[in-house]
């Protein structure tokens, strides 16, 4: 992660001038090294118990786009047809199975004591090992949604625009993308590219935050 490499490191611009762009310049290619870098940056997102219950499927070629289209609602075809790449984010309900490795590394790096390591394993692992499928799906969905939001901002920091979308068939999209439906839950797709200059993106409004806020 090298902040100096970011094309746009102006946080206010990255956040407040983000708008969903749904039609992209088809001539722009984003190389896989950069896509992987953007995903690496997005995956610095927080996650429940640091389980990182996300999985990224990169769709950047016609064959992969055809697979995604099978499950997508028609109004999302423009993003699929024109984006340089789409990153499908699925929640991983089995992330706790490698949980020991993640914290073992933190321990080996000298960042936590053996007692703290054991405490983490004894507190959190039983929670996940005994969890219902609904709990695991919800947890994985929350983690993935946060990574998705972060990817939207990372894309802007790299000089691209993006659109998050989940208008696809939730029952079929996981299998259509070649993932295991017993393990992964669909969360969202992020279309990334340079905007088609001939199309003006929709400027959306927000409800006044006061209307949706209570202090208790
Ligand atoms: C969970 C989620 C699902 C969405 N699904 C779609 C979709 O299927 N198609 C689409 O064009 N936009 C989709 N959007 C984009 C929203 O329409 C958009 O974010 C919203 O209208 C606000 O506009 P803005 O992104 O320009 O701020 C989705 C956004 C979110 C967060």
XYZ file of N, CA and C and ligand atoms in Angstrom:
679
model
N 0.842 -1.192 0.000
C 0.000 0.000 0.000
C 0.877 1.242 0.000
N 0.817 1.984 -1.078
C 1.668 3.158 -1.183
C 0.797 4.369 -1.496
N 0.568 5.192 -0.455
C -0.335 6.343 -0.614
C 0.149 7.269 -1.731
N 1.470 7.329 -1.924
C 2.010 8.251 -2.940
C 1.603 7.839 -4.354
N 1.269 6.552 -4.505
C 0.901 6.073 -5.839
C -0.540 6.446 -6.213
N -1.336 6.890 -5.216
C -2.737 7.189 -5.490
C -2.847 8.424 -6.381
N -3.668 8.302 -7.404
C -3.861 9.411 -8.340
C -4.606 10.553 -7.644
N -5.552 10.184 -6.788
C -6.350 11.178 -6.073
C -6.301 10.863 -4.579
N -5.588 11.676 -3.847
C -5.444 11.434 -2.411
C -6.160 12.507 -1.596
N -7.160 13.132 -2.237
C -7.941 14.191 -1.590
C -9.206 13.528 -1.031
N -9.198 13.278 0.269
C -10.273 12.479 0.876
C -11.659 13.078 0.614
N -11.778 14.411 0.762
C -13.092 15.037 0.572
C -13.571 14.840 -0.868
N -12.670 14.995 -1.814
C -13.060 14.802 -3.213
C -13.430 13.336 -3.472
N -12.607 12.435 -2.956
C -12.866 11.007 -3.173
C -14.245 10.633 -2.624
N -14.564 11.130 -1.434
C -15.827 10.717 -0.804
C -17.027 11.500 -1.327
N -16.930 12.844 -1.320
C -18.129 13.640 -1.605
C -18.424 13.753 -3.089
N -17.444 13.584 -3.933
C -17.707 13.659 -5.380
C -17.854 12.280 -6.010
N -18.036 11.274 -5.178
C -18.338 9.942 -5.719
C -19.799 9.884 -6.152
N -20.037 9.454 -7.367
C -21.393 9.208 -7.844
C -21.350 7.917 -8.637
N -22.456 7.216 -8.637
C -22.474 5.986 -9.431
C -22.343 6.314 -10.905
N -21.339 5.747 -11.522
C -21.176 5.850 -12.974
C -21.527 4.478 -13.539
N -22.429 4.479 -14.518
C -22.941 3.197 -15.022
C -22.596 2.931 -16.478
N -22.059 3.963 -17.139
C -21.621 3.769 -18.526
C -20.163 4.217 -18.626
N -19.336 3.292 -19.065
C -17.885 3.528 -19.042
C -17.313 3.571 -20.458
N -16.092 4.092 -20.534
C -15.354 4.107 -21.795
C -14.830 2.690 -22.048
N -15.372 2.080 -23.111
C -15.048 0.665 -23.378
C -13.597 0.452 -23.796
N -12.936 1.544 -24.185
C -11.551 1.390 -24.661
C -10.529 1.331 -23.530
N -10.985 1.613 -22.315
C -10.038 1.657 -21.193
C -9.876 0.274 -20.570
N -8.645 -0.163 -20.491
C -8.346 -1.444 -19.823
C -7.636 -1.137 -18.507
N -7.967 -1.874 -17.475
C -7.221 -1.744 -16.209
C -6.431 -3.038 -16.050
N -5.115 -2.913 -15.910
C -4.365 -4.166 -15.877
C -4.574 -4.887 -14.547
N -4.353 -6.171 -14.584
C -4.680 -7.015 -13.428
C -3.837 -6.679 -12.207
N -2.632 -6.183 -12.452
C -1.787 -5.792 -11.311
C -2.475 -4.672 -10.537
N -3.030 -3.716 -11.276
C -3.695 -2.599 -10.604
C -5.010 -3.064 -9.950
N -5.734 -3.947 -10.632
C -6.976 -4.472 -10.035
C -6.664 -5.185 -8.718
N -5.588 -5.976 -8.753
C -5.208 -6.691 -7.531
C -4.798 -5.708 -6.438
N -4.132 -4.642 -6.834
C -3.713 -3.627 -5.862
C -4.951 -2.950 -5.241
N -5.926 -2.641 -6.079
C -7.151 -2.003 -5.557
C -7.868 -2.926 -4.582
N -7.881 -4.216 -4.906
C -8.537 -5.182 -4.009
C -7.741 -5.287 -2.703
N -6.419 -5.288 -2.823
C -5.584 -5.344 -1.612
C -5.887 -4.145 -0.711
N -6.036 -2.976 -1.318
C -6.326 -1.770 -0.545
C -7.736 -1.836 0.054
N -8.691 -2.330 -0.731
C -10.073 -2.436 -0.222
C -10.137 -3.393 0.966
N -9.297 -4.419 0.910
C -9.321 -5.453 1.958
C -8.589 -5.036 3.233
N -8.178 -3.758 3.302
C -7.728 -3.243 4.601
C -8.943 -2.872 5.457
N -10.125 -3.063 4.912
C -11.383 -2.769 5.638
C -11.447 -3.587 6.934
N -12.173 -3.063 7.924
C -12.370 -3.849 9.140
C -13.351 -4.987 8.888
N -13.285 -6.009 9.719
C -14.257 -7.105 9.605
C -14.488 -7.694 10.990
N -15.607 -8.354 11.150
C -15.950 -8.918 12.458
C -14.880 -9.918 12.886
N -14.318 -9.702 14.062
C -13.250 -10.556 14.608
C -12.069 -10.699 13.647
N -11.945 -9.770 12.736
C -10.903 -9.834 11.699
C -10.982 -11.124 10.880
N -12.211 -11.617 10.721
C -12.391 -12.856 9.940
C -12.203 -12.637 8.437
N -12.378 -11.369 7.991
C -12.193 -11.056 6.557
C -13.010 -11.997 5.678
N -14.300 -12.034 5.990
C -15.176 -13.014 5.316
C -15.597 -12.551 3.927
N -14.635 -12.135 3.136
C -14.942 -11.674 1.787
C -14.161 -12.477 0.767
N -14.710 -12.475 -0.462
C -14.049 -13.171 -1.568
C -14.322 -12.336 -2.817
N -13.289 -12.105 -3.617
C -13.425 -11.207 -4.760
C -13.286 -12.004 -6.067
N -14.256 -11.818 -6.948
C -14.166 -12.449 -8.269
C -14.051 -11.321 -9.293
N -12.931 -11.294 -10.020
C -12.702 -10.215 -10.984
C -13.215 -10.640 -12.360
N -14.027 -9.778 -12.925
C -14.653 -10.065 -14.228
C -14.153 -9.000 -15.194
N -13.193 -9.369 -16.054
C -12.567 -8.357 -16.911
C -12.394 -8.843 -18.344
N -13.206 -9.823 -18.739
C -13.093 -10.320 -20.118
C -14.482 -10.790 -20.566
N -14.686 -10.917 -21.884
C -16.025 -11.223 -22.401
C -16.613 -12.526 -21.854
N -15.794 -13.554 -21.663
C -16.326 -14.840 -21.174
C -16.859 -14.683 -19.756
N -16.083 -13.994 -18.923
C -16.511 -13.792 -17.533
C -17.745 -12.899 -17.489
N -17.771 -11.880 -18.342
C -18.935 -10.989 -18.382
C -20.196 -11.767 -18.790
N -20.036 -12.721 -19.687
C -21.191 -13.531 -20.116
C -21.728 -14.346 -18.943
N -20.833 -14.842 -18.115
C -21.264 -15.611 -16.934
C -22.058 -14.721 -15.983
N -21.547 -13.506 -15.754
C -22.219 -12.588 -14.827
C -23.576 -12.169 -15.383
N -23.622 -11.976 -16.695
C -24.856 -11.519 -17.336
C -26.003 -12.518 -17.165
N -25.633 -13.804 -17.063
C -26.672 -14.832 -16.901
C -27.525 -14.548 -15.673
N -26.904 -13.986 -14.637
C -27.629 -13.759 -13.383
C -28.070 -12.302 -13.215
N -27.552 -11.416 -14.063
C -27.812 -9.979 -13.841
C -29.174 -9.558 -14.366
N -29.775 -8.606 -13.678
C -30.993 -7.998 -14.198
C -30.607 -7.105 -15.381
N -31.531 -7.029 -16.344
C -31.204 -6.362 -17.626
C -30.749 -4.916 -17.452
N -31.330 -4.232 -16.437
C -30.952 -2.814 -16.300
C -29.502 -2.647 -15.865
N -28.849 -3.736 -15.530
C -27.428 -3.640 -15.177
C -26.509 -4.082 -16.323
N -27.079 -4.350 -17.480
C -26.240 -4.739 -18.617
C -25.252 -3.636 -19.035
N -25.667 -2.330 -18.995
C -24.699 -1.306 -19.442
C -23.383 -1.349 -18.657
N -23.484 -1.538 -17.337
C -22.240 -1.604 -16.540
C -21.407 -2.807 -16.980
N -22.081 -3.945 -17.170
C -21.332 -5.152 -17.535
C -20.683 -4.972 -18.910
N -21.437 -4.402 -19.834
C -20.936 -4.277 -21.205
C -19.790 -3.280 -21.313
N -19.799 -2.244 -20.449
C -18.827 -1.163 -20.680
C -17.717 -1.051 -19.628
N -17.902 -1.609 -18.445
C -16.880 -1.436 -17.393
C -15.569 -2.097 -17.797
N -14.469 -1.493 -17.391
C -13.162 -2.123 -17.625
C -13.097 -3.432 -16.850
N -13.646 -3.398 -15.637
C -13.687 -4.615 -14.821
C -14.825 -4.505 -13.823
N -15.334 -5.647 -13.424
C -16.310 -5.689 -12.340
C -15.739 -6.606 -11.269
N -15.863 -6.163 -10.037
C -15.394 -7.007 -8.934
C -16.632 -7.475 -8.180
N -16.882 -8.772 -8.277
C -18.016 -9.356 -7.556
C -17.522 -9.733 -6.159
N -18.248 -9.267 -5.149
C -17.830 -9.568 -3.776
C -18.823 -10.541 -3.163
N -18.293 -11.676 -2.749
C -19.113 -12.703 -2.106
C -18.665 -12.833 -0.657
N -19.621 -13.127 0.209
C -19.281 -13.377 1.610
C -18.891 -14.836 1.782
N -17.851 -15.066 2.572
C -17.350 -16.434 2.790
C -17.795 -16.917 4.170
N -18.731 -17.861 4.182
C -19.255 -18.340 5.477
C -18.316 -19.347 6.142
N -17.213 -19.674 5.457
C -16.266 -20.621 6.069
C -14.960 -19.946 6.479
N -14.987 -18.626 6.554
C -13.731 -17.907 6.835
C -13.154 -18.288 8.196
N -14.012 -18.696 9.125
C -13.493 -19.026 10.463
C -12.625 -20.290 10.436
N -12.709 -21.045 9.343
C -11.907 -22.278 9.290
C -10.412 -22.001 9.144
N -10.075 -20.777 8.696
C -8.640 -20.428 8.633
C -8.297 -19.354 9.670
N -9.222 -19.176 10.604
C -9.078 -18.103 11.596
C -7.786 -18.219 12.401
N -7.421 -19.467 12.744
C -6.210 -19.663 13.556
C -4.975 -19.101 12.852
N -4.910 -19.293 11.526
C -3.728 -18.835 10.774
C -3.541 -17.329 10.893
N -4.667 -16.591 10.756
C -4.583 -15.126 10.760
C -4.006 -14.628 12.081
N -4.552 -15.146 13.183
C -4.105 -14.657 14.495
C -2.749 -15.241 14.886
N -2.464 -16.436 14.389
C -1.137 -17.023 14.629
C -0.052 -16.087 14.071
N -0.342 -15.499 12.880
C 0.632 -14.581 12.262
C 0.812 -13.334 13.119
N -0.305 -12.838 13.669
C -0.219 -11.641 14.525
C 0.648 -11.967 15.747
N 0.459 -13.177 16.284
C 1.240 -13.622 17.449
C 2.715 -13.754 17.082
N 2.961 -14.408 15.922
C 4.347 -14.630 15.501
C 5.068 -13.315 15.198
N 4.298 -12.305 14.787
C 4.901 -10.982 14.531
C 5.188 -10.253 15.843
N 4.809 -10.873 16.956
C 5.096 -10.287 18.262
C 4.112 -9.209 18.677
N 2.947 -9.162 18.002
C 1.989 -8.091 18.296
C 1.005 -8.445 19.411
N 0.887 -9.735 19.747
C 0.057 -10.118 20.896
C 0.768 -11.230 21.672
N 0.395 -11.345 22.943
C 1.015 -12.381 23.776
C 0.322 -13.721 23.509
N 0.942 -14.810 24.008
C 0.350 -16.145 23.869
C -0.996 -16.192 24.607
N -1.061 -15.515 25.759
C -2.317 -15.486 26.535
C -3.423 -14.839 25.720
N -3.082 -13.722 25.072
C -4.076 -12.995 24.266
C -4.515 -13.876 23.088
N -3.549 -14.575 22.479
C -3.859 -15.465 21.360
C -4.857 -16.538 21.809
N -4.562 -17.170 22.942
C -5.450 -18.222 23.449
C -6.824 -17.659 23.790
N -6.816 -16.437 24.338
C -8.086 -15.806 24.704
C -8.945 -15.570 23.452
N -8.293 -15.119 22.380
C -9.020 -14.868 21.122
C -9.607 -16.178 20.596
N -8.773 -17.220 20.573
C -9.259 -18.517 20.074
C -10.407 -19.037 20.930
N -10.266 -18.908 22.248
C -11.285 -19.481 23.131
C -12.574 -18.673 23.152
N -12.463 -17.372 22.856
C -13.668 -16.534 22.889
C -14.403 -16.589 21.559
N -13.667 -16.365 20.457
C -14.335 -16.162 19.177
C -14.565 -17.440 18.389
N -13.610 -18.376 18.464
C -13.781 -19.584 17.632
C -15.065 -20.343 17.958
N -15.384 -20.571 19.260
C -16.631 -21.296 19.549
C -17.866 -20.557 19.024
N -17.779 -19.217 19.049
C -18.903 -18.407 18.551
C -19.207 -18.765 17.095
N -18.148 -18.898 16.305
C -18.328 -19.181 14.875
C -18.543 -20.671 14.619
N -17.831 -21.514 15.371
C -17.970 -22.959 15.119
C -19.370 -23.455 15.474
N -20.028 -22.763 16.415
C -21.375 -23.177 16.809
C -22.463 -22.290 16.202
N -22.069 -21.411 15.284
C -23.034 -20.443 14.748
C -24.018 -21.100 13.789
N -25.202 -20.476 13.663
C -26.181 -20.937 12.670
C -25.741 -20.445 11.284
N -26.234 -21.073 10.229
C -25.915 -20.573 8.874
C -26.340 -19.118 8.709
N -27.465 -18.728 9.307
C -27.947 -17.346 9.168
C -26.940 -16.360 9.770
N -26.395 -16.699 10.923
C -25.401 -15.835 11.581
C -24.181 -15.688 10.673
N -23.705 -16.814 10.148
C -22.492 -16.778 9.310
C -22.737 -15.984 8.030
N -23.950 -16.123 7.477
C -24.267 -15.390 6.240
C -24.345 -13.891 6.503
N -24.951 -13.521 7.624
C -25.086 -12.107 7.950
C -23.712 -11.486 8.222
N -22.915 -12.187 8.980
C -21.569 -11.721 9.297
C -20.744 -11.515 8.018
N -20.797 -12.503 7.139
C -20.030 -12.436 5.887
C -20.567 -11.317 4.997
N -21.872 -11.090 5.047
C -22.473 -10.027 4.229
C -22.013 -8.659 4.728
N -21.987 -8.485 6.042
C -21.550 -7.186 6.591
C -20.091 -6.920 6.241
N -19.235 -7.901 6.443
C -17.805 -7.723 6.115
C -17.651 -7.334 4.649
N -18.344 -8.058 3.786
C -18.180 -7.841 2.341
C -18.721 -6.485 1.925
N -19.797 -6.044 2.560
C -20.373 -4.736 2.218
C -19.391 -3.620 2.585
N -18.718 -3.791 3.707
C -17.739 -2.768 4.115
C -16.554 -2.755 3.148
N -16.099 -3.928 2.755
C -15.003 -3.987 1.763
C -15.464 -3.366 0.442
N -16.725 -3.587 0.095
C -17.278 -3.022 -1.138
C -17.262 -1.507 -1.106
N -17.676 -0.942 0.021
C -17.656 0.523 0.155
C -16.228 1.036 0.017
N -15.329 0.314 0.647
C -13.936 0.753 0.580
C -13.414 0.669 -0.869
N -13.837 -0.361 -1.588
C -13.408 -0.502 -2.989
C -13.930 0.664 -3.841
N -15.143 1.127 -3.533
C -15.693 2.268 -4.283
C -14.789 3.495 -4.130
N -14.298 3.712 -2.919
C -13.445 4.873 -2.673
C -12.042 4.646 -3.239
N -11.553 3.436 -3.096
C -10.228 3.105 -3.648
C -10.231 3.323 -5.171
N -11.321 2.931 -5.820
C -11.400 3.104 -7.281
C -11.237 4.579 -7.637
N -11.893 5.451 -6.879
C -11.757 6.898 -7.148
C -10.334 7.358 -6.866
N -9.748 6.842 -5.809
C -8.371 7.235 -5.477
C -7.408 6.821 -6.589
N -7.796 5.796 -7.352
C -6.973 5.365 -8.490
C -7.354 6.097 -9.778
N -8.288 7.047 -9.667
C -8.656 7.831 -10.847
C -9.787 7.236 -11.664
N -10.470 6.235 -11.111
C -11.597 5.624 -11.822
C -12.915 6.025 -11.162
N -14.012 5.658 -11.804
C -15.331 5.808 -11.207
C -15.918 4.412 -11.081
N -17.000 4.305 -10.323
C -17.530 2.964 -10.041
C -19.029 3.009 -9.783
N -19.626 1.837 -9.795
C -21.039 1.678 -9.422
C -21.180 0.364 -8.656
N -21.719 0.468 -7.435
C -22.015 -0.772 -6.712
C -23.376 -1.254 -7.185
N -23.535 -2.520 -7.382
C -24.880 -2.992 -7.746
C -25.103 -4.423 -7.276
N -26.359 -4.677 -6.949
C -26.704 -6.038 -6.526
C -27.986 -6.516 -7.200
N -28.280 -5.898 -8.340
C -29.446 -6.340 -9.108
C -29.113 -7.573 -9.925
N -28.962 -8.673 -9.193
C -28.744 -9.968 -9.857
C -29.569 -11.009 -9.126
N -29.673 -12.188 -9.717
C -30.453 -13.261 -9.094
C -29.607 -13.857 -7.957
N -30.043 -13.587 -6.733
C -29.266 -14.036 -5.574
C -29.196 -15.564 -5.485
N -30.164 -16.234 -6.118
C -30.181 -17.707 -6.024
C -29.190 -18.356 -6.987
N -28.891 -17.661 -8.099
C -28.084 -18.333 -9.123
C -26.688 -17.752 -9.319
N -26.486 -16.487 -8.890
C -25.253 -15.790 -9.292
C -23.979 -16.474 -8.779
N -24.040 -17.041 -7.591
C -22.840 -17.676 -7.026
C -22.399 -18.855 -7.912
N -23.357 -19.711 -8.266
C -23.014 -20.858 -9.121
C -22.627 -20.388 -10.521
N -23.314 -19.355 -11.028
C -22.980 -18.857 -12.370
C -21.518 -18.393 -12.443
N -21.009 -17.911 -11.321
C -19.611 -17.434 -11.311
C -18.639 -18.537 -10.909
N -19.161 -19.745 -10.775
C -18.280 -20.886 -10.501
C -17.894 -21.044 -9.046
N -18.648 -20.363 -8.145
C -18.349 -20.496 -6.715
C -19.265 -21.539 -6.085
N -18.891 -21.984 -4.889
C -19.672 -22.996 -4.175
C -20.840 -22.334 -3.437
N -22.087 -22.606 -3.838
C -23.241 -21.942 -3.211
C -23.439 -22.349 -1.742
N -22.837 -23.452 -1.329
C -22.971 -23.843 0.078
C -22.019 -23.030 0.963
N -21.036 -22.430 0.330
C -20.033 -21.681 1.089
C -20.200 -20.162 0.975
N -20.490 -19.680 -0.243
C -20.458 -18.231 -0.489
C -21.857 -17.630 -0.592
N -21.995 -16.397 -0.087
C -23.255 -15.658 -0.253
C -22.993 -14.433 -1.134
N -23.936 -14.138 -2.046
C -23.738 -12.973 -2.913
C -23.930 -11.675 -2.129
N -23.093 -10.677 -2.396
C -23.249 -9.389 -1.702
C -23.406 -8.267 -2.727
N -22.356 -7.960 -3.472
C -22.485 -6.895 -4.469
C -21.403 -6.991 -5.525
N -21.687 -6.291 -6.601
C -20.724 -6.214 -7.681
C -20.299 -4.751 -7.772
N -19.029 -4.494 -8.029
C -18.565 -3.115 -8.203
C -18.001 -2.998 -9.619
N -18.699 -2.180 -10.433
C -18.235 -1.939 -11.803
C -17.256 -0.775 -11.759
N -16.120 -0.940 -12.431
C -15.050 0.082 -12.350
C -14.566 0.449 -13.758
N -14.316 1.723 -13.962
C -13.745 2.146 -15.240
C -13.651 3.655 -15.314
N -13.322 4.152 -16.498
C -13.344 5.596 -16.747
C -14.708 5.906 -17.343
N -15.331 7.007 -16.917
C -16.675 7.291 -17.417
C -16.698 7.515 -18.926
N -17.812 7.137 -19.549
C -18.073 7.523 -20.933
C -18.416 9.013 -20.886
N -17.559 9.834 -21.494
C -17.692 11.291 -21.364
C -19.000 11.816 -21.934
N -19.661 11.025 -22.794
C -20.894 11.523 -23.418
C -22.115 11.317 -22.517
N -21.934 10.629 -21.391
C -23.070 10.349 -20.500
C -22.861 11.077 -19.175
N -23.828 11.896 -18.794
C -23.711 12.609 -17.510
C -24.274 11.728 -16.399
N -23.463 11.424 -15.384
C -23.981 10.586 -14.298
C -25.079 11.302 -13.509
N -26.017 10.523 -13.010
C -27.117 11.061 -12.210
C -26.575 11.667 -10.916
N -27.030 12.867 -10.598
C -26.653 13.484 -9.313
C -27.771 13.174 -8.321
N -27.478 12.374 -7.347
C -28.529 11.964 -6.401
C -28.556 12.890 -5.180
N -29.647 12.822 -4.442
C -29.800 13.618 -3.215
C -29.865 12.684 -2.024
N -29.689 13.240 -0.856
C -29.835 12.452 0.372
C -30.896 13.084 1.264
N -31.564 12.275 2.087
C -32.473 12.821 3.091
C -31.639 13.623 4.078
N -32.234 14.663 4.689
C -31.480 15.360 5.745
C -31.130 14.363 6.846
N -29.865 14.324 7.214
C -29.410 13.327 8.192
C -30.171 13.456 9.510
N -30.577 14.695 9.844
C -31.293 14.921 11.117
C -32.581 14.101 11.158
N -33.220 13.957 9.979
C -34.483 13.211 9.904
C -34.296 11.739 10.265
N -33.091 11.258 10.049
C -32.829 9.824 10.189
C -31.970 9.517 11.408
N -31.835 10.536 12.258
C -30.916 10.398 13.398
C -31.670 10.603 14.696
N -31.374 9.795 15.678
C -31.820 10.142 17.037
C -30.665 9.981 18.002
N -30.597 10.862 18.930
C -29.588 10.786 19.990
C -30.295 10.265 21.238
N -29.855 9.169 21.787
C -30.570 8.617 22.951
C -29.650 8.590 24.169
C -26.583 -2.511 -2.119
C -26.691 -1.667 -3.357
C -27.295 -2.190 -4.480
C -27.383 -1.436 -5.646
N -27.890 -2.011 -6.777
C -27.875 -1.312 -7.941
C -28.293 -1.923 -9.156
O -28.669 -3.099 -9.210
N -28.196 -1.203 -10.284
C -27.758 0.105 -10.299
O -27.700 0.696 -11.367
N -27.367 0.715 -9.163
C -27.401 0.042 -7.991
N -26.958 0.629 -6.832
C -26.488 2.030 -6.855
C -27.501 2.981 -6.203
O -28.616 3.136 -7.047
C -26.820 4.317 -5.916
O -25.717 4.120 -5.072
C -27.782 5.317 -5.267
O -28.832 5.643 -6.145
C -27.068 6.596 -4.849
O -26.420 7.174 -5.953
P -24.845 7.452 -5.973
O -24.144 6.122 -5.906
O -24.597 8.151 -7.272
O -24.520 8.277 -4.781
C -26.874 -0.099 -5.664
C -26.283 0.426 -4.510
C -26.171 -0.346 -3.383
C -25.474 0.235 -2.168
